[in-house]
XYZ file of C-alpha atoms in Angstrom:
189
model
C 34.160 3.540 64.657
C 37.070 2.362 62.407
C 35.834 -1.226 62.626
C 32.301 -0.294 61.511
C 33.475 1.810 58.682
C 35.813 -0.924 57.482
C 33.084 -3.401 57.754
C 30.501 -1.222 55.801
C 33.256 -0.517 53.162
C 33.761 -4.302 52.709
C 30.130 -5.112 52.593
C 29.727 -2.366 49.900
C 32.544 -3.860 47.794
C 31.161 -7.352 48.064
C 27.672 -6.036 46.962
C 29.148 -4.020 44.016
C 31.112 -7.205 42.845
C 28.061 -9.499 43.098
C 25.822 -7.084 41.388
C 28.312 -6.346 38.493
C 28.926 -10.093 38.022
C 25.277 -10.782 37.607
C 25.019 -8.895 34.345
C 24.869 -11.068 31.190
C 27.834 -10.652 28.949
C 27.132 -9.088 25.545
C 27.193 -11.686 22.725
C 27.255 -10.169 19.273
C 26.004 -13.551 17.630
C 23.075 -13.694 20.018
C 22.244 -10.154 19.187
C 22.175 -10.984 15.438
C 19.989 -14.013 16.021
C 17.380 -12.039 17.918
C 17.116 -9.634 14.860
C 16.828 -12.320 12.260
C 13.251 -13.077 11.220
C 11.875 -16.582 11.799
C 10.706 -18.749 8.940
C 7.123 -17.851 8.032
C 7.689 -14.246 9.279
C 5.721 -12.163 6.863
C 7.690 -9.050 7.563
C 9.504 -8.152 4.383
C 13.049 -7.004 4.425
C 14.844 -5.161 1.829
C 18.598 -5.666 2.260
C 19.343 -3.353 -0.583
C 17.505 -0.301 0.908
C 19.516 2.574 1.967
C 18.708 4.362 5.298
C 16.672 7.511 4.665
C 18.944 10.669 4.383
C 21.768 9.024 2.876
C 22.930 10.942 -0.244
C 21.800 9.622 -3.570
C 20.872 10.685 -6.796
C 17.559 10.411 -8.780
C 17.222 8.495 -11.896
C 16.660 10.069 -15.273
C 13.241 10.456 -16.880
C 14.239 7.269 -18.920
C 13.729 5.302 -15.554
C 17.172 3.827 -15.327
C 18.521 3.403 -11.773
C 21.078 6.093 -10.792
C 23.539 6.184 -7.905
C 23.871 2.964 -5.849
C 22.160 -0.288 -5.832
C 19.470 0.703 -3.341
C 16.909 1.452 -6.018
C 13.913 -0.845 -5.514
C 14.843 -4.281 -6.668
C 11.563 -5.328 -7.859
C 9.193 -3.945 -10.478
C 6.213 -4.337 -7.999
C 5.186 -0.966 -6.413
C 2.344 -0.167 -3.872
C -0.027 2.324 -5.066
C -0.893 5.208 -2.808
C -4.197 3.507 -2.050
C -2.353 0.400 -0.874
C 0.060 2.466 1.038
C -2.879 4.152 2.960
C -3.959 0.713 4.096
C -0.753 0.262 6.000
C 1.901 -2.326 6.256
C 5.126 -3.308 8.117
C 8.766 -2.892 7.068
C 9.754 -1.203 3.831
C 8.134 -1.359 0.628
C 8.502 -0.083 -2.910
C 6.011 2.894 -3.540
C 4.993 4.940 -6.530
C 2.662 7.748 -6.938
C 2.391 11.163 -8.637
C 3.588 14.298 -7.066
C 0.472 16.520 -6.660
C 1.693 19.333 -4.380
C 3.526 20.338 -1.294
C 2.586 20.907 2.383
C 3.904 21.841 5.822
C 2.714 21.117 9.365
C -0.750 19.813 8.517
C -2.724 18.598 5.457
C -4.866 21.646 5.838
C -1.903 23.494 4.356
C -1.758 21.428 1.291
C -0.902 23.435 -1.790
C -1.599 21.861 -5.312
C -0.812 24.751 -7.522
C 2.389 26.898 -8.135
C 3.891 28.801 -6.744
C 5.117 26.344 -4.158
C 6.627 27.541 -0.873
C 7.017 24.441 1.438
C 10.158 22.253 0.950
C 9.331 20.114 3.891
C 7.117 17.629 2.206
C 5.602 16.645 -1.135
C 2.225 15.137 -1.581
C 1.694 11.875 -3.566
C -1.424 10.381 -5.131
C -2.618 7.715 -7.613
C -4.029 10.324 -9.900
C -2.248 13.443 -11.119
C -5.291 15.640 -10.603
C -6.235 14.210 -7.203
C -7.401 16.781 -4.447
C -9.115 14.512 -2.083
C -6.825 14.558 0.978
C -7.997 11.061 2.023
C -6.441 9.657 -1.109
C -3.103 11.577 -0.705
C -0.180 10.952 1.305
C 2.511 13.366 2.643
C 6.274 12.418 2.189
C 8.627 14.206 4.496
C 11.729 15.712 3.038
C 14.118 16.061 5.939
C 16.110 19.057 6.102
C 19.897 18.819 5.065
C 19.330 15.625 3.062
C 19.761 15.512 -0.729
C 16.295 13.938 -1.147
C 14.872 17.286 -0.057
C 17.110 19.315 -2.336
C 16.144 17.223 -5.479
C 12.421 16.661 -4.752
C 10.902 19.614 -3.231
C 8.545 21.706 -5.395
C 9.772 25.087 -4.169
C 13.117 24.624 -5.865
C 11.691 22.171 -8.468
C 8.316 23.124 -9.712
C 8.968 21.112 -12.769
C 8.491 17.890 -10.549
C 4.779 18.500 -10.174
C 2.827 15.575 -11.897
C 5.919 13.479 -12.246
C 5.719 9.910 -11.027
C 7.976 9.148 -8.068
C 9.153 5.544 -7.251
C 11.040 4.962 -3.990
C 11.374 2.656 -0.953
C 9.774 3.756 2.201
C 7.986 2.944 5.361
C 4.613 3.373 6.601
C 3.937 5.947 9.379
C 1.916 8.800 10.529
C 2.957 12.177 9.301
C 0.945 15.341 9.681
C -1.563 13.236 11.683
C -2.377 11.031 8.416
C -0.776 7.969 6.909
C 2.369 9.167 5.429
C 6.204 8.483 4.904
C 9.043 9.884 6.916
C 11.511 7.437 5.781
C 12.185 7.885 2.010
C 15.171 6.094 0.516
C 17.926 8.379 -1.073
C 17.718 6.369 -4.324
C 14.586 6.903 -6.255
C 13.114 7.334 -9.761
C 11.599 10.387 -10.934
C 9.555 9.555 -14.241
C 7.544 11.789 -16.597
C 3.843 11.286 -16.697
C-alpha cells in the first residue's frame, strides 16, 4: 500500500510541475503592444482624458479650462444627434442640459423642481422634448461630477451648454453616456 501511495504522490508531483511550467510567463512589453492600436486603426484615443469619476472641477462660464489637462483637447464636439448615431472610444461631446431622469426615459423631467440627481438629459436644442433626440448622462453616486452637475442641487444648470469627453453606451435602454469625464465645461447659452 505504501508503494502505491508513494507512486501516486510522485506522479501527482510530476503532473503539477509539468502543468505549471506550461503557462506562458507574463511579459509587460507584450501586453503593451497588444493594446496599442495598429496603423490605420480608426478607433480614436484621447490620452488626455481622465477616467470617469476622478474628481475635477468645472470650467467657468467664460469657457476656460479648469482643473487638470483632461479638458477635451480639440474644439470639435459631437452634437447629440451625432452621439446618438454611435461611435467607438471617447469623444468630445456637447449639448444643452434640458432635464433630469432616473431609471427610465419615461421618468424624464424637463421643468423644476428637479428631484433626480442620478442623470441629466442633453439635447442639441434648449427646448427639446422629443426623447428620441435626447441622451441621458449618468452622474455616478459619490463622484464630484454628480455633485456639480445634477439639477436637484443646481437647477441653475438647466439650459446651460455642457462640454465633456465621454463614451457611447446604452443607458436607460437608449443611447446614453455612463462615462463622463471629470473635467468639463459648463457654459451659459
